[in-house]
Amino acid sequence: MTTFPETPAQRVPLPISYADVLAAGERLRPYFDPSPVRHYPQLDELVGYGIRVLVKHENHLPTGSFKVRNGTASITALSPEEAARGVIAATTGNHGLGLAWAGAARGVSVTICVPTGNNPEKNAGIRALGATLIEVGERYDDTVAACRAIAERERRTIVHSTNHRPVIAGAGTMSDEFLTQAPELDALVIALGGGSQAVGALAVADARKASLAVYAVQSQEAPAQHDAWHDGEARQGAPVRTFAEGIATGSTYALTFPALRAGLRDFVLASEAMIAQSVRDLWRITHNLPEGAGAAGLAGLRLLAPQLAGKTVGVVMCGGNLDAERAAHILLGGMPHFPSGTGEFLTVR
């Protein structure tokens, strides 16, 4: 098992190896091209401190999110017997879209369970890709329970959005591509939900460029992973109130938390206002419209800028699936509402 250094005297295990990332990359290669990396001088000016900002446009991938990497890596890792039985997942959006897309591409049956009242645009996208969508449970925990029951009854493989090694390996292909496209990278600032992107980046950095620093950002209204990283205490089911669905995480996860705690250089919290402003800034400068999670990396970089003065720093536009109503509200200068009438949103994607 690959390890990475926290200090020269301490090493901890990662849940995947760089060989796993390379294998996932080979499996993904027939399905879609690498996402582009672009430099926008106006972002350098916005961030300041002499930082050169590079943007990895995962929003240009099929389904508009890096999650298609995770879904495709998972679907293509199935044995013939598992593929014949199909897969199932509980999700609220991008993870389900990624699995649905990959299932359609490989001819694997996909069932996606979402909470009642889930984002109708994401539901429509999942259905359009041919997956079976089941709306069940007022709360995400209820959706997960229903997903497990269906999986047992139908003998489907559960593909968790975080606690699944092929998912993490698939996410790692993003950083592997990024470093190939921009070997001069000094640091990555990654929006953190479950942690698959960040842990994938740590595995890549360990193998290819030990000096590459990986930073994480979460919303002040969804601070569970951030707080756990700082105090070392795992979290489970903490309420969150962020509009950024992709990082609306109330828990830590067994496969990612130890690696995150030991491997991240720093972990910061951005306000909802900062994330919304980053959506506006990225639209204005890049003419790409990110969802909240897709803009959080820029928000985090602005907080971390004094630490990263003079460096070349990558941020990831990890998703562009902002629904039309919320997009209009944000671009007009408003603050979006968190996506639940109960005030709680307890899942990752």
GROMACS .gro file of N, CA, C and O in nm, residues 8-126:
model
  476
    8PRO      N    1   0.906   1.402   0.778
    8PRO     CA    2   1.003   1.302   0.738
    8PRO      C    3   1.003   1.179   0.827
    8PRO      O    4   1.045   1.073   0.785
    9ALA      N    5   0.953   1.194   0.951
    9ALA     CA    6   0.958   1.081   1.044
    9ALA      C    7   0.829   1.002   1.051
    9ALA      O    8   0.820   0.902   1.119
   10GLN      N    9   0.725   1.047   0.983
   10GLN     CA   10   0.594   0.982   0.997
   10GLN      C   11   0.531   0.959   0.862
   10GLN      O   12   0.525   1.048   0.779
   11ARG      N   13   0.483   0.837   0.839
   11ARG     CA   14   0.416   0.803   0.715
   11ARG      C   15   0.286   0.730   0.748
   11ARG      O   16   0.280   0.655   0.845
   12VAL      N   17   0.184   0.753   0.668
   12VAL     CA   18   0.055   0.689   0.693
   12VAL      C   19   0.006   0.627   0.564
   12VAL      O   20   0.041   0.672   0.454
   13PRO      N   21  -0.077   0.524   0.571
   13PRO     CA   22  -0.122   0.458   0.448
   13PRO      C   23  -0.231   0.535   0.376
   13PRO      O   24  -0.318   0.596   0.438
   14LEU      N   25  -0.225   0.533   0.244
   14LEU     CA   26  -0.333   0.582   0.159
   14LEU      C   27  -0.424   0.464   0.124
   14LEU      O   28  -0.380   0.349   0.120
   15PRO      N   29  -0.551   0.490   0.095
   15PRO     CA   30  -0.643   0.380   0.061
   15PRO      C   31  -0.622   0.324  -0.079
   15PRO      O   32  -0.677   0.220  -0.112
   16ILE      N   33  -0.548   0.397  -0.164
   16ILE     CA   34  -0.519   0.350  -0.299
   16ILE      C   35  -0.371   0.374  -0.328
   16ILE      O   36  -0.305   0.451  -0.258
   17SER      N   37  -0.320   0.309  -0.431
   17SER     CA   38  -0.184   0.331  -0.477
   17SER      C   39  -0.186   0.413  -0.606
   17SER      O   40  -0.290   0.425  -0.672
   18TYR      N   41  -0.071   0.464  -0.643
   18TYR     CA   42  -0.061   0.533  -0.771
   18TYR      C   43  -0.088   0.436  -0.886
   18TYR      O   44  -0.144   0.473  -0.990
   19ALA      N   45  -0.051   0.310  -0.867
   19ALA     CA   46  -0.082   0.208  -0.969
   19ALA      C   47  -0.232   0.198  -0.991
   19ALA      O   48  -0.279   0.176  -1.104
   20ASP      N   49  -0.312   0.214  -0.884
   20ASP     CA   50  -0.457   0.213  -0.898
   20ASP      C   51  -0.505   0.330  -0.982
   20ASP      O   52  -0.597   0.317  -1.064
   21VAL      N   53  -0.443   0.448  -0.963
   21VAL     CA   54  -0.479   0.565  -1.042
   21VAL      C   55  -0.445   0.542  -1.189
   21VAL      O   56  -0.525   0.572  -1.278
   22LEU      N   57  -0.326   0.488  -1.215
   22LEU     CA   58  -0.286   0.461  -1.353
   22LEU      C   59  -0.380   0.361  -1.419
   22LEU      O   60  -0.418   0.376  -1.536
   23ALA      N   61  -0.417   0.257  -1.345
   23ALA     CA   62  -0.508   0.156  -1.400
   23ALA      C   63  -0.644   0.218  -1.431
   23ALA      O   64  -0.706   0.188  -1.534
   24ALA      N   65  -0.693   0.304  -1.340
   24ALA     CA   66  -0.819   0.373  -1.365
   24ALA      C   67  -0.808   0.460  -1.489
   24ALA      O   68  -0.900   0.466  -1.572
   25GLY      N   69  -0.695   0.528  -1.504
   25GLY     CA   70  -0.675   0.614  -1.621
   25GLY      C   71  -0.680   0.536  -1.751
   25GLY      O   72  -0.736   0.583  -1.851
   26GLU      N   73  -0.623   0.417  -1.751
   26GLU     CA   74  -0.628   0.333  -1.871
   26GLU      C   75  -0.771   0.291  -1.902
   26GLU      O   76  -0.812   0.285  -2.019
   27ARG      N   77  -0.848   0.262  -1.798
   27ARG     CA   78  -0.988   0.222  -1.820
   27ARG      C   79  -1.072   0.340  -1.868
   27ARG      O   80  -1.167   0.322  -1.945
   28LEU      N   81  -1.038   0.461  -1.824
   28LEU     CA   82  -1.115   0.579  -1.864
   28LEU      C   83  -1.082   0.626  -2.005
   28LEU      O   84  -1.166   0.688  -2.072
   29ARG      N   85  -0.962   0.596  -2.051
   29ARG     CA   86  -0.912   0.653  -2.176
   29ARG      C   87  -1.006   0.635  -2.295
   29ARG      O   88  -1.024   0.727  -2.375
   30PRO      N   89  -1.072   0.519  -2.312
   30PRO     CA   90  -1.160   0.505  -2.429
   30PRO      C   91  -1.289   0.586  -2.420
   30PRO      O   92  -1.360   0.598  -2.522
   31TYR      N   93  -1.321   0.639  -2.305
   31TYR     CA   94  -1.453   0.697  -2.284
   31TYR      C   95  -1.458   0.849  -2.299
   31TYR      O   96  -1.560   0.903  -2.341
   32PHE      N   97  -1.352   0.919  -2.260
   32PHE     CA   98  -1.353   1.065  -2.277
   32PHE      C   99  -1.210   1.117  -2.272
   32PHE      O  100  -1.119   1.053  -2.219
   33ASP      N  101  -1.192   1.237  -2.330
   33ASP     CA  102  -1.061   1.300  -2.337
   33ASP      C  103  -1.029   1.373  -2.207
   33ASP      O  104  -1.120   1.403  -2.128
   34PRO      N  105  -0.901   1.403  -2.183
   34PRO     CA  106  -0.866   1.483  -2.066
   34PRO      C  107  -0.938   1.618  -2.066
   34PRO      O  108  -0.963   1.676  -2.172
   35SER      N  109  -0.971   1.667  -1.950
   35SER     CA  110  -1.031   1.800  -1.941
   35SER      C  111  -0.922   1.905  -1.955
   35SER      O  112  -0.807   1.883  -1.919
   36PRO      N  113  -0.957   2.023  -2.010
   36PRO     CA  114  -0.854   2.124  -2.035
   36PRO      C  115  -0.807   2.195  -1.909
   36PRO      O  116  -0.878   2.204  -1.809
   37VAL      N  117  -0.685   2.246  -1.916
   37VAL     CA  118  -0.629   2.335  -1.814
   37VAL      C  119  -0.606   2.470  -1.880
   37VAL      O  120  -0.546   2.477  -1.988
   38ARG      N  121  -0.655   2.575  -1.816
   38ARG     CA  122  -0.644   2.708  -1.875
   38ARG      C  123  -0.593   2.810  -1.774
   38ARG      O  124  -0.618   2.799  -1.654
   39HIS      N  125  -0.522   2.909  -1.828
   39HIS     CA  126  -0.470   3.019  -1.748
   39HIS      C  127  -0.544   3.146  -1.785
   39HIS      O  128  -0.556   3.179  -1.904
   40TYR      N  129  -0.593   3.218  -1.684
   40TYR     CA  130  -0.666   3.342  -1.704
   40TYR      C  131  -0.593   3.452  -1.626
   40TYR      O  132  -0.603   3.456  -1.501
   41PRO      N  133  -0.521   3.542  -1.693
   41PRO     CA  134  -0.447   3.645  -1.620
   41PRO      C  135  -0.533   3.727  -1.524
   41PRO      O  136  -0.482   3.772  -1.420
   42GLN      N  137  -0.660   3.746  -1.555
   42GLN     CA  138  -0.746   3.822  -1.464
   42GLN      C  139  -0.766   3.751  -1.330
   42GLN      O  140  -0.786   3.816  -1.228
   43LEU      N  141  -0.760   3.618  -1.331
   43LEU     CA  142  -0.766   3.546  -1.204
   43LEU      C  143  -0.640   3.571  -1.122
   43LEU      O  144  -0.647   3.583  -0.999
   44ASP      N  145  -0.525   3.577  -1.189
   44ASP     CA  146  -0.402   3.610  -1.117
   44ASP      C  147  -0.417   3.746  -1.048
   44ASP      O  148  -0.379   3.763  -0.932
   45GLU      N  149  -0.472   3.842  -1.120
   45GLU     CA  150  -0.491   3.977  -1.064
   45GLU      C  151  -0.590   3.973  -0.948
   45GLU      O  152  -0.570   4.043  -0.847
   46LEU      N  153  -0.695   3.895  -0.963
   46LEU     CA  154  -0.797   3.886  -0.859
   46LEU      C  155  -0.740   3.828  -0.730
   46LEU      O  156  -0.766   3.878  -0.620
   47VAL      N  157  -0.662   3.722  -0.741
   47VAL     CA  158  -0.607   3.654  -0.624
   47VAL      C  159  -0.491   3.731  -0.564
   47VAL      O  160  -0.475   3.738  -0.442
   48GLY      N  161  -0.407   3.789  -0.650
   48GLY     CA  162  -0.295   3.869  -0.602
   48GLY      C  163  -0.178   3.785  -0.551
   48GLY      O  164  -0.167   3.666  -0.578
   49TYR      N  165  -0.088   3.850  -0.479
   49TYR     CA  166   0.030   3.787  -0.416
   49TYR      C  167   0.123   3.722  -0.517
   49TYR      O  168   0.200   3.633  -0.481
   50GLY      N  169   0.116   3.764  -0.643
   50GLY     CA  170   0.204   3.706  -0.744
   50GLY      C  171   0.175   3.562  -0.778
   50GLY      O  172   0.261   3.492  -0.834
   51ILE      N  173   0.055   3.516  -0.746
   51ILE     CA  174   0.017   3.377  -0.771
   51ILE      C  175  -0.029   3.361  -0.916
   51ILE      O  176  -0.105   3.443  -0.968
   52ARG      N  177   0.017   3.255  -0.981
   52ARG     CA  178  -0.031   3.219  -1.114
   52ARG      C  179  -0.135   3.109  -1.096
   52ARG      O  180  -0.105   3.002  -1.042
   53VAL      N  181  -0.256   3.136  -1.139
   53VAL     CA  182  -0.369   3.046  -1.117
   53VAL      C  183  -0.397   2.966  -1.245
   53VAL      O  184  -0.415   3.024  -1.353
   54LEU      N  185  -0.403   2.835  -1.231
   54LEU     CA  186  -0.442   2.748  -1.341
   54LEU      C  187  -0.574   2.680  -1.305
   54LEU      O  188  -0.591   2.633  -1.191
   55VAL      N  189  -0.666   2.675  -1.399
   55VAL     CA  190  -0.799   2.617  -1.376
   55VAL      C  191  -0.811   2.486  -1.454
   55VAL      O  192  -0.791   2.482  -1.576
   56LYS      N  193  -0.844   2.380  -1.383
   56LYS     CA  194  -0.873   2.251  -1.445
   56LYS      C  195  -1.024   2.243  -1.465
   56LYS      O  196  -1.101   2.241  -1.370
   57HIS      N  197  -1.066   2.235  -1.592
   57HIS     CA  198  -1.207   2.245  -1.626
   57HIS      C  199  -1.274   2.107  -1.632
   57HIS      O  200  -1.308   2.057  -1.739
   58GLU      N  201  -1.299   2.052  -1.513
   58GLU     CA  202  -1.372   1.926  -1.505
   58GLU      C  203  -1.518   1.943  -1.547
   58GLU      O  204  -1.586   1.845  -1.579
   59ASN      N  205  -1.565   2.067  -1.548
   59ASN     CA  206  -1.701   2.094  -1.596
   59ASN      C  207  -1.717   2.067  -1.745
   59ASN      O  208  -1.829   2.065  -1.796
   60HIS      N  209  -1.607   2.045  -1.817
   60HIS     CA  210  -1.614   2.013  -1.959
   60HIS      C  211  -1.627   1.863  -1.985
   60HIS      O  212  -1.639   1.822  -2.101
   61LEU      N  213  -1.622   1.782  -1.881
   61LEU     CA  214  -1.637   1.638  -1.898
   61LEU      C  215  -1.784   1.601  -1.919
   61LEU      O  216  -1.874   1.680  -1.887
   62PRO      N  217  -1.811   1.481  -1.972
   62PRO     CA  218  -1.950   1.435  -1.978
   62PRO      C  219  -2.014   1.444  -1.839
   62PRO      O  220  -1.950   1.417  -1.738
   63THR      N  221  -2.138   1.485  -1.834
   63THR     CA  222  -2.219   1.511  -1.715
   63THR      C  223  -2.179   1.639  -1.644
   63THR      O  224  -2.239   1.676  -1.545
   64GLY      N  225  -2.076   1.711  -1.692
   64GLY     CA  226  -2.040   1.840  -1.634
   64GLY      C  227  -1.974   1.834  -1.499
   64GLY      O  228  -1.976   1.932  -1.425
   65SER      N  229  -1.908   1.722  -1.466
   65SER     CA  230  -1.851   1.707  -1.333
   65SER      C  231  -1.740   1.603  -1.333
   65SER      O  232  -1.743   1.507  -1.411
   66PHE      N  233  -1.644   1.618  -1.240
   66PHE     CA  234  -1.539   1.518  -1.223
   66PHE      C  235  -1.596   1.383  -1.182
   66PHE      O  236  -1.530   1.279  -1.196
   67LYS      N  237  -1.719   1.381  -1.132
   67LYS     CA  238  -1.778   1.257  -1.084
   67LYS      C  239  -1.792   1.151  -1.194
   67LYS      O  240  -1.805   1.033  -1.165
   68VAL      N  241  -1.789   1.193  -1.320
   68VAL     CA  242  -1.795   1.093  -1.427
   68VAL      C  243  -1.668   1.009  -1.427
   68VAL      O  244  -1.670   0.892  -1.470
   69ARG      N  245  -1.558   1.063  -1.378
   69ARG     CA  246  -1.437   0.982  -1.361
   69ARG      C  247  -1.462   0.870  -1.260
   69ARG      O  248  -1.428   0.753  -1.283
   70ASN      N  249  -1.520   0.908  -1.146
   70ASN     CA  250  -1.545   0.812  -1.039
   70ASN      C  251  -1.642   0.703  -1.085
   70ASN      O  252  -1.622   0.584  -1.059
   71GLY      N  253  -1.749   0.747  -1.153
   71GLY     CA  254  -1.848   0.650  -1.199
   71GLY      C  255  -1.792   0.557  -1.303
   71GLY      O  256  -1.814   0.434  -1.299
   72THR      N  257  -1.716   0.609  -1.399
   72THR     CA  258  -1.661   0.526  -1.504
   72THR      C  259  -1.554   0.432  -1.450
   72THR      O  260  -1.546   0.315  -1.489
   73ALA      N  261  -1.470   0.482  -1.359
   73ALA     CA  262  -1.369   0.395  -1.297
   73ALA      C  263  -1.435   0.280  -1.222
   73ALA      O  264  -1.385   0.167  -1.223
   74SER      N  265  -1.548   0.307  -1.157
   74SER     CA  266  -1.617   0.203  -1.081
   74SER      C  267  -1.687   0.103  -1.172
   74SER      O  268  -1.678  -0.019  -1.152
   75ILE      N  269  -1.757   0.152  -1.273
   75ILE     CA  270  -1.829   0.063  -1.365
   75ILE      C  271  -1.731  -0.026  -1.441
   75ILE      O  272  -1.755  -0.147  -1.458
   76THR      N  273  -1.618   0.029  -1.484
   76THR     CA  274  -1.523  -0.049  -1.562
   76THR      C  275  -1.440  -0.144  -1.475
   76THR      O  276  -1.369  -0.230  -1.529
   77ALA      N  277  -1.446  -0.129  -1.344
   77ALA     CA  278  -1.376  -0.220  -1.253
   77ALA      C  279  -1.460  -0.341  -1.215
   77ALA      O  280  -1.410  -0.434  -1.150
   78LEU      N  281  -1.587  -0.343  -1.255
   78LEU     CA  282  -1.675  -0.455  -1.219
   78LEU      C  283  -1.631  -0.584  -1.289
   78LEU      O  284  -1.586  -0.582  -1.404
   79SER      N  285  -1.647  -0.695  -1.219
   79SER     CA  286  -1.631  -0.825  -1.284
   79SER      C  287  -1.748  -0.848  -1.378
   79SER      O  288  -1.853  -0.781  -1.366
   80PRO      N  289  -1.738  -0.941  -1.473
   80PRO     CA  290  -1.852  -0.970  -1.560
   80PRO      C  291  -1.978  -1.006  -1.482
   80PRO      O  292  -2.089  -0.965  -1.521
   81GLU      N  293  -1.963  -1.080  -1.373
   81GLU     CA  294  -2.079  -1.118  -1.292
   81GLU      C  295  -2.141  -0.996  -1.226
   81GLU      O  296  -2.264  -0.981  -1.222
   82GLU      N  297  -2.058  -0.908  -1.172
   82GLU     CA  298  -2.110  -0.786  -1.109
   82GLU      C  299  -2.175  -0.695  -1.212
   82GLU      O  300  -2.281  -0.636  -1.185
   83ALA      N  301  -2.115  -0.684  -1.328
   83ALA     CA  302  -2.173  -0.600  -1.433
   83ALA      C  303  -2.310  -0.651  -1.475
   83ALA      O  304  -2.402  -0.573  -1.502
   84ALA      N  305  -2.325  -0.783  -1.478
   84ALA     CA  306  -2.454  -0.842  -1.517
   84ALA      C  307  -2.563  -0.812  -1.414
   84ALA      O  308  -2.680  -0.797  -1.450
   85ARG      N  309  -2.525  -0.801  -1.288
   85ARG     CA  310  -2.624  -0.773  -1.183
   85ARG      C  311  -2.653  -0.624  -1.170
   85ARG      O  312  -2.758  -0.585  -1.120
   86GLY      N  313  -2.561  -0.537  -1.212
   86GLY     CA  314  -2.582  -0.394  -1.207
   86GLY      C  315  -2.536  -0.331  -1.077
   86GLY      O  316  -2.494  -0.399  -0.982
   87VAL      N  317  -2.544  -0.198  -1.072
   87VAL     CA  318  -2.498  -0.122  -0.956
   87VAL      C  319  -2.610  -0.034  -0.904
   87VAL      O  320  -2.711  -0.012  -0.972
   88ILE      N  321  -2.589   0.017  -0.784
   88ILE     CA  322  -2.686   0.105  -0.721
   88ILE      C  323  -2.612   0.204  -0.633
   88ILE      O  324  -2.503   0.175  -0.581
   89ALA      N  325  -2.667   0.323  -0.619
   89ALA     CA  326  -2.606   0.425  -0.533
   89ALA      C  327  -2.713   0.516  -0.477
   89ALA      O  328  -2.818   0.536  -0.539
   90ALA      N  329  -2.685   0.572  -0.360
   90ALA     CA  330  -2.765   0.680  -0.303
   90ALA      C  331  -2.689   0.809  -0.327
   90ALA      O  332  -2.569   0.819  -0.302
   91THR      N  333  -2.758   0.910  -0.377
   91THR     CA  334  -2.692   1.033  -0.420
   91THR      C  335  -2.794   1.145  -0.429
   91THR      O  336  -2.914   1.121  -0.419
   92THR      N  337  -2.744   1.266  -0.448
   92THR     CA  338  -2.833   1.377  -0.478
   92THR      C  339  -2.800   1.443  -0.610
   92THR      O  340  -2.856   1.546  -0.643
   93GLY      N  341  -2.705   1.387  -0.686
   93GLY     CA  342  -2.677   1.452  -0.813
   93GLY      C  343  -2.559   1.401  -0.891
   93GLY      O  344  -2.570   1.304  -0.965
   94ASN      N  345  -2.442   1.462  -0.875
   94ASN     CA  346  -2.331   1.438  -0.966
   94ASN      C  347  -2.279   1.295  -0.963
   94ASN      O  348  -2.238   1.241  -1.065
   95HIS      N  349  -2.276   1.234  -0.846
   95HIS     CA  350  -2.235   1.094  -0.838
   95HIS      C  351  -2.332   1.007  -0.916
   95HIS      O  352  -2.291   0.917  -0.992
   96GLY      N  353  -2.460   1.032  -0.903
   96GLY     CA  354  -2.560   0.957  -0.977
   96GLY      C  355  -2.549   0.979  -1.127
   96GLY      O  356  -2.562   0.886  -1.206
   97LEU      N  357  -2.525   1.104  -1.168
   97LEU     CA  358  -2.508   1.134  -1.310
   97LEU      C  359  -2.387   1.060  -1.367
   97LEU      O  360  -2.391   1.006  -1.478
   98GLY      N  361  -2.277   1.059  -1.292
   98GLY     CA  362  -2.157   0.991  -1.338
   98GLY      C  363  -2.176   0.842  -1.355
   98GLY      O  364  -2.134   0.782  -1.455
   99LEU      N  365  -2.242   0.780  -1.258
   99LEU     CA  366  -2.269   0.637  -1.268
   99LEU      C  367  -2.366   0.607  -1.382
   99LEU      O  368  -2.348   0.509  -1.456
  100ALA      N  369  -2.469   0.690  -1.396
  100ALA     CA  370  -2.567   0.669  -1.503
  100ALA      C  371  -2.500   0.679  -1.640
  100ALA      O  372  -2.526   0.598  -1.730
  101TRP      N  373  -2.413   0.777  -1.656
  101TRP     CA  374  -2.343   0.794  -1.784
  101TRP      C  375  -2.254   0.673  -1.813
  101TRP      O  376  -2.254   0.620  -1.925
  102ALA      N  377  -2.179   0.631  -1.713
  102ALA     CA  378  -2.088   0.518  -1.733
  102ALA      C  379  -2.165   0.388  -1.757
  102ALA      O  380  -2.124   0.305  -1.839
  103GLY      N  381  -2.276   0.371  -1.686
  103GLY     CA  382  -2.357   0.252  -1.707
  103GLY      C  383  -2.411   0.246  -1.849
  103GLY      O  384  -2.410   0.141  -1.913
  104ALA      N  385  -2.456   0.361  -1.899
  104ALA     CA  386  -2.506   0.365  -2.037
  104ALA      C  387  -2.394   0.335  -2.136
  104ALA      O  388  -2.414   0.265  -2.236
  105ALA      N  389  -2.274   0.387  -2.108
  105ALA     CA  390  -2.162   0.367  -2.200
  105ALA      C  391  -2.117   0.222  -2.205
  105ALA      O  392  -2.073   0.173  -2.309
  106ARG      N  393  -2.132   0.151  -2.093
  106ARG     CA  394  -2.084   0.013  -2.088
  106ARG      C  395  -2.197  -0.090  -2.091
  106ARG      O  396  -2.174  -0.210  -2.091
  107GLY      N  397  -2.320  -0.044  -2.090
  107GLY     CA  398  -2.432  -0.136  -2.093
  107GLY      C  399  -2.458  -0.204  -1.960
  107GLY      O  400  -2.500  -0.320  -1.956
  108VAL      N  401  -2.435  -0.133  -1.851
  108VAL     CA  402  -2.456  -0.185  -1.716
  108VAL      C  403  -2.579  -0.118  -1.656
  108VAL      O  404  -2.593   0.005  -1.662
  109SER      N  405  -2.667  -0.197  -1.597
  109SER     CA  406  -2.787  -0.144  -1.533
  109SER      C  407  -2.750  -0.063  -1.409
  109SER      O  408  -2.674  -0.108  -1.324
  110VAL      N  409  -2.807   0.057  -1.399
  110VAL     CA  410  -2.779   0.147  -1.287
  110VAL      C  411  -2.910   0.190  -1.224
  110VAL      O  412  -3.003   0.233  -1.293
  111THR      N  413  -2.917   0.178  -1.092
  111THR     CA  414  -3.029   0.231  -1.014
  111THR      C  415  -2.976   0.339  -0.922
  111THR      O  416  -2.876   0.319  -0.853
  112ILE      N  417  -3.041   0.453  -0.922
  112ILE     CA  418  -3.000   0.566  -0.839
  112ILE      C  419  -3.115   0.601  -0.745
  112ILE      O  420  -3.228   0.626  -0.788
  113CYS      N  421  -3.084   0.604  -0.616
  113CYS     CA  422  -3.181   0.644  -0.514
  113CYS      C  423  -3.152   0.787  -0.471
  113CYS      O  424  -3.037   0.821  -0.439
  114VAL      N  425  -3.255   0.871  -0.473
  114VAL     CA  426  -3.241   1.010  -0.432
  114VAL      C  427  -3.349   1.044  -0.330
  114VAL      O  428  -3.456   0.980  -0.327
  115PRO      N  429  -3.325   1.142  -0.245
  115PRO     CA  430  -3.429   1.182  -0.150
  115PRO      C  431  -3.550   1.242  -0.222
  115PRO      O  432  -3.538   1.299  -0.331
  116THR      N  433  -3.665   1.232  -0.161
  116THR     CA  434  -3.785   1.298  -0.213
  116THR      C  435  -3.761   1.449  -0.220
  116THR      O  436  -3.706   1.509  -0.127
  117GLY      N  437  -3.797   1.509  -0.332
  117GLY     CA  438  -3.776   1.651  -0.348
  117GLY      C  439  -3.636   1.687  -0.394
  117GLY      O  440  -3.595   1.803  -0.385
  118ASN      N  441  -3.561   1.589  -0.444
  118ASN     CA  442  -3.425   1.616  -0.494
  118ASN      C  443  -3.428   1.712  -0.613
  118ASN      O  444  -3.532   1.730  -0.677
  119ASN      N  445  -3.314   1.772  -0.642
  119ASN     CA  446  -3.300   1.866  -0.754
  119ASN      C  447  -3.362   1.807  -0.880
  119ASN      O  448  -3.314   1.707  -0.934
  120PRO      N  449  -3.470   1.867  -0.933
  120PRO     CA  450  -3.539   1.808  -1.048
  120PRO      C  451  -3.454   1.806  -1.174
  120PRO      O  452  -3.470   1.716  -1.259
  121GLU      N  453  -3.363   1.901  -1.190
  121GLU     CA  454  -3.277   1.901  -1.309
  121GLU      C  455  -3.181   1.783  -1.308
  121GLU      O  456  -3.156   1.718  -1.410
  122LYS      N  457  -3.126   1.752  -1.191
  122LYS     CA  458  -3.036   1.637  -1.181
  122LYS      C  459  -3.114   1.506  -1.194
  122LYS      O  460  -3.067   1.411  -1.257
  123ASN      N  461  -3.234   1.501  -1.138
  123ASN     CA  462  -3.318   1.382  -1.157
  123ASN      C  463  -3.345   1.358  -1.305
  123ASN      O  464  -3.335   1.244  -1.354
  124ALA      N  465  -3.379   1.463  -1.376
  124ALA     CA  466  -3.408   1.450  -1.518
  124ALA      C  467  -3.285   1.402  -1.595
  124ALA      O  468  -3.295   1.320  -1.687
  125GLY      N  469  -3.169   1.454  -1.558
  125GLY     CA  470  -3.046   1.412  -1.625
  125GLY      C  471  -3.015   1.265  -1.603
  125GLY      O  472  -2.972   1.194  -1.695
  126ILE      N  473  -3.037   1.217  -1.481
  126ILE     CA  474  -3.012   1.076  -1.449
  126ILE      C  475  -3.107   0.987  -1.528
  126ILE      O  476  -3.066   0.887  -1.588
   0.00000   0.00000   0.00000
